[in-house]
Short mmCIF file of C-alpha atoms in Angstrom, two decimals:
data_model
loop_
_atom_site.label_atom_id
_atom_site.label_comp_id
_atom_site.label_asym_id
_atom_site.label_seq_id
_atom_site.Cartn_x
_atom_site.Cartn_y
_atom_site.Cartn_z
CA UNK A 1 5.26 -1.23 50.21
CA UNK A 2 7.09 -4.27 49.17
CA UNK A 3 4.60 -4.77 46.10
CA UNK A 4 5.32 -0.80 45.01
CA UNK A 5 8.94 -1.83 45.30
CA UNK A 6 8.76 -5.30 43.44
CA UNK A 7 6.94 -3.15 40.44
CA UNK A 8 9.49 -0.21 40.65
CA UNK A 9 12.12 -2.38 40.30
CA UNK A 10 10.26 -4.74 37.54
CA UNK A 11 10.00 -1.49 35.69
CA UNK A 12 13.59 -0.22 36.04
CA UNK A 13 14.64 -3.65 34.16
CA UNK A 14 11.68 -3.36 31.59
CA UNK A 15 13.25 0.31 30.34
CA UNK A 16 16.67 -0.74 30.92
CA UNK A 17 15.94 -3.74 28.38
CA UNK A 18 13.56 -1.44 26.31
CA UNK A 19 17.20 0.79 26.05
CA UNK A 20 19.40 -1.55 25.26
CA UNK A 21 17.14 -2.70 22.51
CA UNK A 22 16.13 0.64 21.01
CA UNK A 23 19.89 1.39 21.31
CA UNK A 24 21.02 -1.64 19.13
CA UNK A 25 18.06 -1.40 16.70
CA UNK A 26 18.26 2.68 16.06
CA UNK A 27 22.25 3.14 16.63
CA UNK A 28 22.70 0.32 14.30
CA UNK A 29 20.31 1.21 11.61
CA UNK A 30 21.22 5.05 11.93
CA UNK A 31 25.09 3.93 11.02
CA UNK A 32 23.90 1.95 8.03
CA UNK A 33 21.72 4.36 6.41
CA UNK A 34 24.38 7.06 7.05
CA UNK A 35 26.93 4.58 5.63
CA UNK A 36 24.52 3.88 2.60
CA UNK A 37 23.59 7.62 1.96
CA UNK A 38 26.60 8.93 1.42
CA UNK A 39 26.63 10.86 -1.77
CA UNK A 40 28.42 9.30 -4.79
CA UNK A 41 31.29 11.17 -6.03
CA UNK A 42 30.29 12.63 -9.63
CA UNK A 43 31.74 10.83 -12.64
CA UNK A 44 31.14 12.19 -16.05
CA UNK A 45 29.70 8.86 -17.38
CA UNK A 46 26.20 9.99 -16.50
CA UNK A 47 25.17 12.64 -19.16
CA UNK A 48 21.61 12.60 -18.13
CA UNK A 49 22.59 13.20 -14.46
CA UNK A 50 23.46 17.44 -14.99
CA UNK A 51 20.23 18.16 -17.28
CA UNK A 52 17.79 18.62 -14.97
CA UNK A 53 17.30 20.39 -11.45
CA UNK A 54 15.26 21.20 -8.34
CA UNK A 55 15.04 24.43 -9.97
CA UNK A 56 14.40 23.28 -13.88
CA UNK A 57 12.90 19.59 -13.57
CA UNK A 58 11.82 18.94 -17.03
CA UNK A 59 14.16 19.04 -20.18
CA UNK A 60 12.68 18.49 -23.64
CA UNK A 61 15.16 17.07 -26.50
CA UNK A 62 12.92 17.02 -29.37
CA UNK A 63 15.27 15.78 -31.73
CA UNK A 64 16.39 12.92 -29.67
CA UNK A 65 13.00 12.14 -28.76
CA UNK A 66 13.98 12.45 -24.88
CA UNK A 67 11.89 14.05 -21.73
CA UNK A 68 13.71 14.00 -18.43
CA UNK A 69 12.67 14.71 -14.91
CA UNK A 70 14.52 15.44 -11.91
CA UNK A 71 13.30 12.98 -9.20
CA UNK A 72 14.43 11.89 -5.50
CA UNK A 73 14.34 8.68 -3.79
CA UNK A 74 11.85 7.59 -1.54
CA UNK A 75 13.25 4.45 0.38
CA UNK A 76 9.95 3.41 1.74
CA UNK A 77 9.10 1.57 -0.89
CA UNK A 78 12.66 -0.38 -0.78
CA UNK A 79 10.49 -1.72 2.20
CA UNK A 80 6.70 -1.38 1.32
CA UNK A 81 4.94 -2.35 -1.81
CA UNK A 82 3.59 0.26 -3.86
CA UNK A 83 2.20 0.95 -7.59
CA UNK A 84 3.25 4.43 -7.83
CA UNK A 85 6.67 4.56 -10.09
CA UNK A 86 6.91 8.04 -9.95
CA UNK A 87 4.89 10.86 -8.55
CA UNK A 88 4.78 14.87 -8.68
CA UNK A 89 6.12 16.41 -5.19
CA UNK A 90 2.64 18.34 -5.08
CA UNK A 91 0.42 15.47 -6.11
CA UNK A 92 -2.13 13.64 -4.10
CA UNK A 93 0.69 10.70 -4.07
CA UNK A 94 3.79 12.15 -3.57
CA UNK A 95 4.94 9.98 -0.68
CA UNK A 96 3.64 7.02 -2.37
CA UNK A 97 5.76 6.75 -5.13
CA UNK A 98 9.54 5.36 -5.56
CA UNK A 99 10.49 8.49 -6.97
CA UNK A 100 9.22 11.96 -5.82
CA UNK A 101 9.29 13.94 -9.05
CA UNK A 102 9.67 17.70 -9.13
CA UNK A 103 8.13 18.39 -12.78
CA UNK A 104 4.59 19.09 -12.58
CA UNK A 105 2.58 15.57 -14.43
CA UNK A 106 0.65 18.16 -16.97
CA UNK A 107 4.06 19.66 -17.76
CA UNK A 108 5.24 16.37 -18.47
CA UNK A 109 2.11 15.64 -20.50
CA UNK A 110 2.70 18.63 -22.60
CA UNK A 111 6.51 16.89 -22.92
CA UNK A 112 5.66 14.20 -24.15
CA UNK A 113 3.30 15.57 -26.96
CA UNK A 114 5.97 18.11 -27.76
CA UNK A 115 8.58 14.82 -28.93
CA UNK A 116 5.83 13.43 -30.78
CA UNK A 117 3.76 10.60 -28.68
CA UNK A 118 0.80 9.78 -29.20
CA UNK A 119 -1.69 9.10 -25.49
CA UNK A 120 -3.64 6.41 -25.17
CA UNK A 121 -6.47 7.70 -23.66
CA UNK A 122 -8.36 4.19 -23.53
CA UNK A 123 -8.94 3.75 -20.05
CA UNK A 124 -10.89 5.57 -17.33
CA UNK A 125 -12.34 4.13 -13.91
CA UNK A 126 -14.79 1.46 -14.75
CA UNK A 127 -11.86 0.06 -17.14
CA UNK A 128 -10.45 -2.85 -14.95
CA UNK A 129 -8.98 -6.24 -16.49
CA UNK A 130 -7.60 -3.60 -19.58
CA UNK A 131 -3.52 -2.64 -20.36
CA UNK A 132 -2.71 0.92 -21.19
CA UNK A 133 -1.79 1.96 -25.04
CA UNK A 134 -0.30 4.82 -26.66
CA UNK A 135 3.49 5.44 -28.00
CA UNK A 136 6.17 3.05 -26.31
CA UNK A 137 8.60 4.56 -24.10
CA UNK A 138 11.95 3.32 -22.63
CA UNK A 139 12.55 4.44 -19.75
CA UNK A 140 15.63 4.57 -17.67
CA UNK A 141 17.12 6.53 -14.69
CA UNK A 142 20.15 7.79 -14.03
CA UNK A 143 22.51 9.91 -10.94
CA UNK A 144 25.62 11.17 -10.01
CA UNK A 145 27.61 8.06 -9.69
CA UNK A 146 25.89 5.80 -11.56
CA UNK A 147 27.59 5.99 -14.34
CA UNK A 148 25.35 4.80 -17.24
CA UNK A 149 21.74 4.60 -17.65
CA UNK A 150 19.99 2.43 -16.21
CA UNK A 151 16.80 0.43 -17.09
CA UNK A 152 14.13 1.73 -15.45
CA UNK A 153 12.76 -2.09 -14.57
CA UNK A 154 16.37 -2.62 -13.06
CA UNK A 155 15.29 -0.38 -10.19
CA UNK A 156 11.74 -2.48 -9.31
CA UNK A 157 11.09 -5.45 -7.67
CA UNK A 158 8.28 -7.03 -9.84
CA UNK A 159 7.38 -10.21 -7.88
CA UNK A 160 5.94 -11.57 -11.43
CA UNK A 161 9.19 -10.96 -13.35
CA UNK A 162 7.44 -9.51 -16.41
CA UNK A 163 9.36 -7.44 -18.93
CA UNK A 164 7.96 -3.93 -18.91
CA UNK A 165 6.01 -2.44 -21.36
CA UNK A 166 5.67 1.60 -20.23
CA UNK A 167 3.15 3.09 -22.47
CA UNK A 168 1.90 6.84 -22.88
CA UNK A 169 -1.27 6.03 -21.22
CA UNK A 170 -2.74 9.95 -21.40
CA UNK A 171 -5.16 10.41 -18.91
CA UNK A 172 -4.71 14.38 -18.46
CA UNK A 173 -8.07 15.24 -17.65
CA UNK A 174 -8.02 13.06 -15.38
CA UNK A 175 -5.07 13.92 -13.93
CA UNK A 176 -5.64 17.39 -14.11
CA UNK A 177 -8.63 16.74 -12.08
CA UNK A 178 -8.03 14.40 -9.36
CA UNK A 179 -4.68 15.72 -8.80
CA UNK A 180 -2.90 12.35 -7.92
CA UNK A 181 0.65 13.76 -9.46
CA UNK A 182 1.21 10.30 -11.00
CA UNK A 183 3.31 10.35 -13.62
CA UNK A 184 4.69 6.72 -13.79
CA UNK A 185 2.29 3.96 -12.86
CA UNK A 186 3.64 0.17 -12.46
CA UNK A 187 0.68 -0.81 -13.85
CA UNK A 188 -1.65 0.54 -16.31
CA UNK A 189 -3.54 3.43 -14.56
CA UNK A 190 -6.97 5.27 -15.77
CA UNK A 191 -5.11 8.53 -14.14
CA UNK A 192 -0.80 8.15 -14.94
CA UNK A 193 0.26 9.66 -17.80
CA UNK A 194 2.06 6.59 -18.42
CA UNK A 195 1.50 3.33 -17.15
CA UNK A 196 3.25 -0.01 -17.75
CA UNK A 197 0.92 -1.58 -19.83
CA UNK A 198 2.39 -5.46 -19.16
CA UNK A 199 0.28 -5.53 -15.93
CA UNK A 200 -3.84 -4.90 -16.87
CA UNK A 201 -5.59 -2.16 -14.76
CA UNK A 202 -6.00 -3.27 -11.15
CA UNK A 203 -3.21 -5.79 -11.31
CA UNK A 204 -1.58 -4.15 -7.80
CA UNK A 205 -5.40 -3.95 -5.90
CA UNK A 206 -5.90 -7.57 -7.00
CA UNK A 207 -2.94 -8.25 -5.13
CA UNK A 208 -1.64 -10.07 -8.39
CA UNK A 209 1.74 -8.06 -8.52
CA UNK A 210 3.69 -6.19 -5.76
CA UNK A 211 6.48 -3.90 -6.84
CA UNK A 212 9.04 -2.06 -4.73
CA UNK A 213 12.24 -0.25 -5.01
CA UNK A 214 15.39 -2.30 -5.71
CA UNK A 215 17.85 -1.44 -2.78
CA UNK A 216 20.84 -2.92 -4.37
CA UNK A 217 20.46 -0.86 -7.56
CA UNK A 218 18.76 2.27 -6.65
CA UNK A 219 20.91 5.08 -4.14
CA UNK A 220 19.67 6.37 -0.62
CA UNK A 221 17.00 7.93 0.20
CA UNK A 222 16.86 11.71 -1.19
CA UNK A 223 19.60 10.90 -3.64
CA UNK A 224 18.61 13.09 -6.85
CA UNK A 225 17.90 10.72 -9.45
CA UNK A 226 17.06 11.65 -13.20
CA UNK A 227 14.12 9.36 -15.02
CA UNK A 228 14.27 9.94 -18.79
CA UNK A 229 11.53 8.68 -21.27
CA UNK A 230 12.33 8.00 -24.63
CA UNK A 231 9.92 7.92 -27.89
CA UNK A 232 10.35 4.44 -29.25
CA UNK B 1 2.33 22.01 42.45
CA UNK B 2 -1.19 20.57 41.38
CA UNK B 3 -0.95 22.39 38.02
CA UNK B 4 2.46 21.02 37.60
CA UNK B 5 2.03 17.62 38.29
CA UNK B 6 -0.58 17.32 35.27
CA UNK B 7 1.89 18.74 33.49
CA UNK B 8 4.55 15.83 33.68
CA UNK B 9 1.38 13.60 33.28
CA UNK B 10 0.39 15.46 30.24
CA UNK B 11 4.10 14.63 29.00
CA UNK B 12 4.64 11.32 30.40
CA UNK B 13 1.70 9.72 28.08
CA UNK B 14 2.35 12.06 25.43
CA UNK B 15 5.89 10.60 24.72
CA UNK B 16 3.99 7.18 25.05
CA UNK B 17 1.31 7.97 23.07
CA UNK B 18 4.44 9.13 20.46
CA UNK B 19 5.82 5.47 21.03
CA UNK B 20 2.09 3.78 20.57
CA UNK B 21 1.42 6.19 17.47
CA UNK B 22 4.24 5.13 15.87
CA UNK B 23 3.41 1.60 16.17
CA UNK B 24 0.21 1.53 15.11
CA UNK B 25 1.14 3.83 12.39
CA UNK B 26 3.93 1.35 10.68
CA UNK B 27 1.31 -1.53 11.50
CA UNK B 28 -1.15 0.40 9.25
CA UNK B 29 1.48 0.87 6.71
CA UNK B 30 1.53 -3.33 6.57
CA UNK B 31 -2.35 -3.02 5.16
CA UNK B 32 -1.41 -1.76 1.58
CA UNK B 33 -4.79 -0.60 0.66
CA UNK B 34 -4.76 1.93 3.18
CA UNK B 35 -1.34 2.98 3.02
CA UNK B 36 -1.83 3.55 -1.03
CA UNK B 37 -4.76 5.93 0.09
CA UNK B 38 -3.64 7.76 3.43
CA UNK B 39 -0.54 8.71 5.25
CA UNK B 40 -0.79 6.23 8.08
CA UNK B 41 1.97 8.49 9.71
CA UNK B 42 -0.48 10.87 10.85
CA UNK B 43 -1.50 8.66 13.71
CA UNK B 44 1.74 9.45 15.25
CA UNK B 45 1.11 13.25 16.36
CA UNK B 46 -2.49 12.45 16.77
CA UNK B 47 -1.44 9.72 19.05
CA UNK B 48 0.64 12.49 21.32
CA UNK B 49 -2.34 14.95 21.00
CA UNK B 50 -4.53 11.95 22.58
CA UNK B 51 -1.58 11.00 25.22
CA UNK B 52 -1.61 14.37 26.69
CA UNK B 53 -5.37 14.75 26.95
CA UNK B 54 -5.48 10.97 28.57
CA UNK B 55 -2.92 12.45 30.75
CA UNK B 56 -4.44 15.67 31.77
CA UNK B 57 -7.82 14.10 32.27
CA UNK B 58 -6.61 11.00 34.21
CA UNK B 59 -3.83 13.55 36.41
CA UNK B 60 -1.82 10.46 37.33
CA UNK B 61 1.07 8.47 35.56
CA UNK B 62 0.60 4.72 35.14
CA UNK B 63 4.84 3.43 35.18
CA UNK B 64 4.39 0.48 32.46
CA UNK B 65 2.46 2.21 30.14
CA UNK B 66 5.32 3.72 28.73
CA UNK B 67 7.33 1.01 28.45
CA UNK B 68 4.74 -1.42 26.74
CA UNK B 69 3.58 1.59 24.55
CA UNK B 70 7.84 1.53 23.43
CA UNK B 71 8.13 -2.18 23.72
CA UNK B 72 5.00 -2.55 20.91
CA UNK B 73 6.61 -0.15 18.93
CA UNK B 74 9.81 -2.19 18.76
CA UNK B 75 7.87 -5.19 18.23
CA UNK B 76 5.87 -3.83 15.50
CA UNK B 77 8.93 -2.64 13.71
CA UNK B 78 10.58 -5.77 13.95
CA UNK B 79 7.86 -7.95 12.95
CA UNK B 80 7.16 -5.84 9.93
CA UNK B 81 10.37 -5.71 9.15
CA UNK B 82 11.58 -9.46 9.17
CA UNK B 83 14.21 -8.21 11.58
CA UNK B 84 16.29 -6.46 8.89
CA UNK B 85 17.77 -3.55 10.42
CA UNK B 86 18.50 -1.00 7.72
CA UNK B 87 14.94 -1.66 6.92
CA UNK B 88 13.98 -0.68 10.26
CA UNK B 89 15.42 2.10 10.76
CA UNK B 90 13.94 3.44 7.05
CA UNK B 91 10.17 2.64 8.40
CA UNK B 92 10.62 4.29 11.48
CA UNK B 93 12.38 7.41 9.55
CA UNK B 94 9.81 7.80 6.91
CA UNK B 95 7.10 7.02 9.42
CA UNK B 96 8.27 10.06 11.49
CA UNK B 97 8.89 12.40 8.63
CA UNK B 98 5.64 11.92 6.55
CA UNK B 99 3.93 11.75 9.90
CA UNK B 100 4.73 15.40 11.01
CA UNK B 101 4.92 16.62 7.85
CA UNK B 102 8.08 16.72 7.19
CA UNK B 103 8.93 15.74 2.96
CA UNK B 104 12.04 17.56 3.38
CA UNK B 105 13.53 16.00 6.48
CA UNK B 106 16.72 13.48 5.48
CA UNK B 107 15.93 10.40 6.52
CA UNK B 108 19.41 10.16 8.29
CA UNK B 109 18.10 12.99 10.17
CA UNK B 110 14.85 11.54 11.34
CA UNK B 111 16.73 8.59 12.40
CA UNK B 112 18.79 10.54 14.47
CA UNK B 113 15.61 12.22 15.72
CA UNK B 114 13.79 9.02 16.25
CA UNK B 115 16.97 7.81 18.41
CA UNK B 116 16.39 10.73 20.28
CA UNK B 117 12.88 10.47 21.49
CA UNK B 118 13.37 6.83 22.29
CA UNK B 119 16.31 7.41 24.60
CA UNK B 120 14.55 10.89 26.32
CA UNK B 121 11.40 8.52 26.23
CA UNK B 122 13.02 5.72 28.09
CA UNK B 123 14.71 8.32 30.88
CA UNK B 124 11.38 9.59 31.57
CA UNK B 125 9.64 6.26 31.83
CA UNK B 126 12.23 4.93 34.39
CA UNK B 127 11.92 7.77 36.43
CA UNK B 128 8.64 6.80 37.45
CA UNK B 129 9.52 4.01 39.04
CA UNK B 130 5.66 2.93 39.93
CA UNK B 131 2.20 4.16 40.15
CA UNK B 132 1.58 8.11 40.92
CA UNK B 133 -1.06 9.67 42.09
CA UNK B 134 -0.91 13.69 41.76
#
């Protein structure tokens, strides 16, 4: 009886503790995300920022050589490492990309040959040790708030500092098959339409280069964010 | 009474299995290779599904397995977290969301849901104060 009363007790003190703790650790982090993810009052210095949509996700400017994308933020990757830049909603991938796209990646293929560029098309699986060609791209993002564009590299934590080098790797039969929804690889990819061709193929499985979202430049989680590629 | 009693077993390890799914989930999320080819989230509902049959099956509730189940969790998060709290509370979040499916699900939200279960979670563990046979 005493025993049954020495563990009921040691129990009571376990979950109060266990309380107290989840309380700090979830109350606390609850208020900073809240405070983090409120949304950004609109300013008109982000022209980019009212082109695209949920509801129309890809814009084509052929004479300005432009293709934007309406994207969100995934903030798991301010925390994990991925390779996946940005990634179709539908795709094998979605939730493993910093940016959850809403244009389809063959649409965006078809964009990108409608400004002009030229894919790659010079890697497949059995490929590994190679970098991604085709046209050049610039890419930068930009959302409600920001205020300017912003380079795309600005908004990844490469631990090997290189400067980027996004390239219209091709791929679409590849993507078209496996499905993956990658549209924006961090390093050059046998299935991305484009691929940042300054890290080889298999760079991020070698464990040679981690990349993840840059918390102090990218927005909260969800926050619409628009990615445009430019024609170099 | 019988019937009912397996009932608030069936519930008891369920919200622990919720607190053990979670951690091992977000301690698979630490092995990148995996976590670039699966949602390791999913273990989290499976992890109920499993607490409830352990719970029917066994028809009693064992008092600390709750709490350890919640105090891994905790740990886990921590640890693969460095302690930073704002990044805790976005593993847990996404962990949650992607877990039950949930792309759409604000991530202030899940927090708020993820509060949730661990404070209903720690009222029903301390009110089984020790071992119960039913």
């Amino acid at each position: 009886m005493k025993r049954s009363s020495k563990r009921g007790t040691l129990t009571i003190a376990v979950a109060a503790l266990l309380a107290l703790a989840a309380m700090i650790l979830l109350a606390g982090c609850s208020s900073k995300q809240q405070a983090s993810s409120a949304p950004p009052s609109n300013t008109a210095g982000s022209p980019a920022s009212n082109s695209v949509s949920k509801d129309n996700p890809l814009a084509v400017d052929k004479d300005a050589k432009t293709v934007q994308i309406y994207t969100e933020v995934n903030a798991k990757y301010f925390v994990e490492p991925t390779r996946h830049g940005v990634v179709f909603k539908d795709g094998k991938n979605a939730s493993m990309a910093v940016f959850k796209a809403w244009a389809n990646q063959n649409d965006f293929y078809n964009a990108l040959i409608a400004i002009g560029a030229q894919p790659g098309n010079n890697l497949d699986l059995k490929t590994a040790g190679k970098s991604a060609e085709g046209s050049p791209l610039d890419v930068t993002i930009t959302w409600a708030g920001a205020g300017k564009e912003i380079p795309f590299n600005d908004a990844i934590i490469d631990t090997q500092h290189k400067t980027p080098d996004y390239r219209f790797g091709g791929n679409q039969d590849r993507a078209k098959t496996i499905n993956t929804g990658c549209i924006l690889c961090l390093d050059s990819c046998p299935v991305g339409i484009t691929s940042n061709a300054a890290y080889p193929q298999g760079s991020f499985d070698g464990k040679k280069v981690e990349f993840r979202g840059n918390k102090d430049v990218l927005p909260a989680d969800g926050t619409p964010v628009t990615v445009t590629f430019k024609l170099k | 009474m019988r019937g009912n009693n397996r009932i608030v077993c069936m519930a008891y390890d369920a919200l622990a299995g919720l607190s053990a799914g979670l951690a091992l989930a977000i301690a698979a999320e630490q092995w990148t290779w995996l976590d670039m080819r699966c949602n390791t989230g999913i273990l989290a509902p499976l992890a109920i599904l499993a607490g409830a049959a352990i719970g029917y099956i066994r028809g009693r509730v064992e008092a600390l397995t709750g709490p350890l189940c919640l105090l891994a969790l905790i740990l886990v998060v921590l640890v693969s977290t460095g302690g930073n709290l704002a990044f805790a509370a976005i593993i847990v979040g996404v962990t949650l969301r992607d877990g039950f499916g949930l792309p759409d699900l604000s991530l202030l939200l899940a927090d708020r849901l993820a509060l949730l279960l661990a404070l209903g979670s720690l009222i029903v563990f301390a009110c089984f104060p020790r071992r119960r046979e039913m």
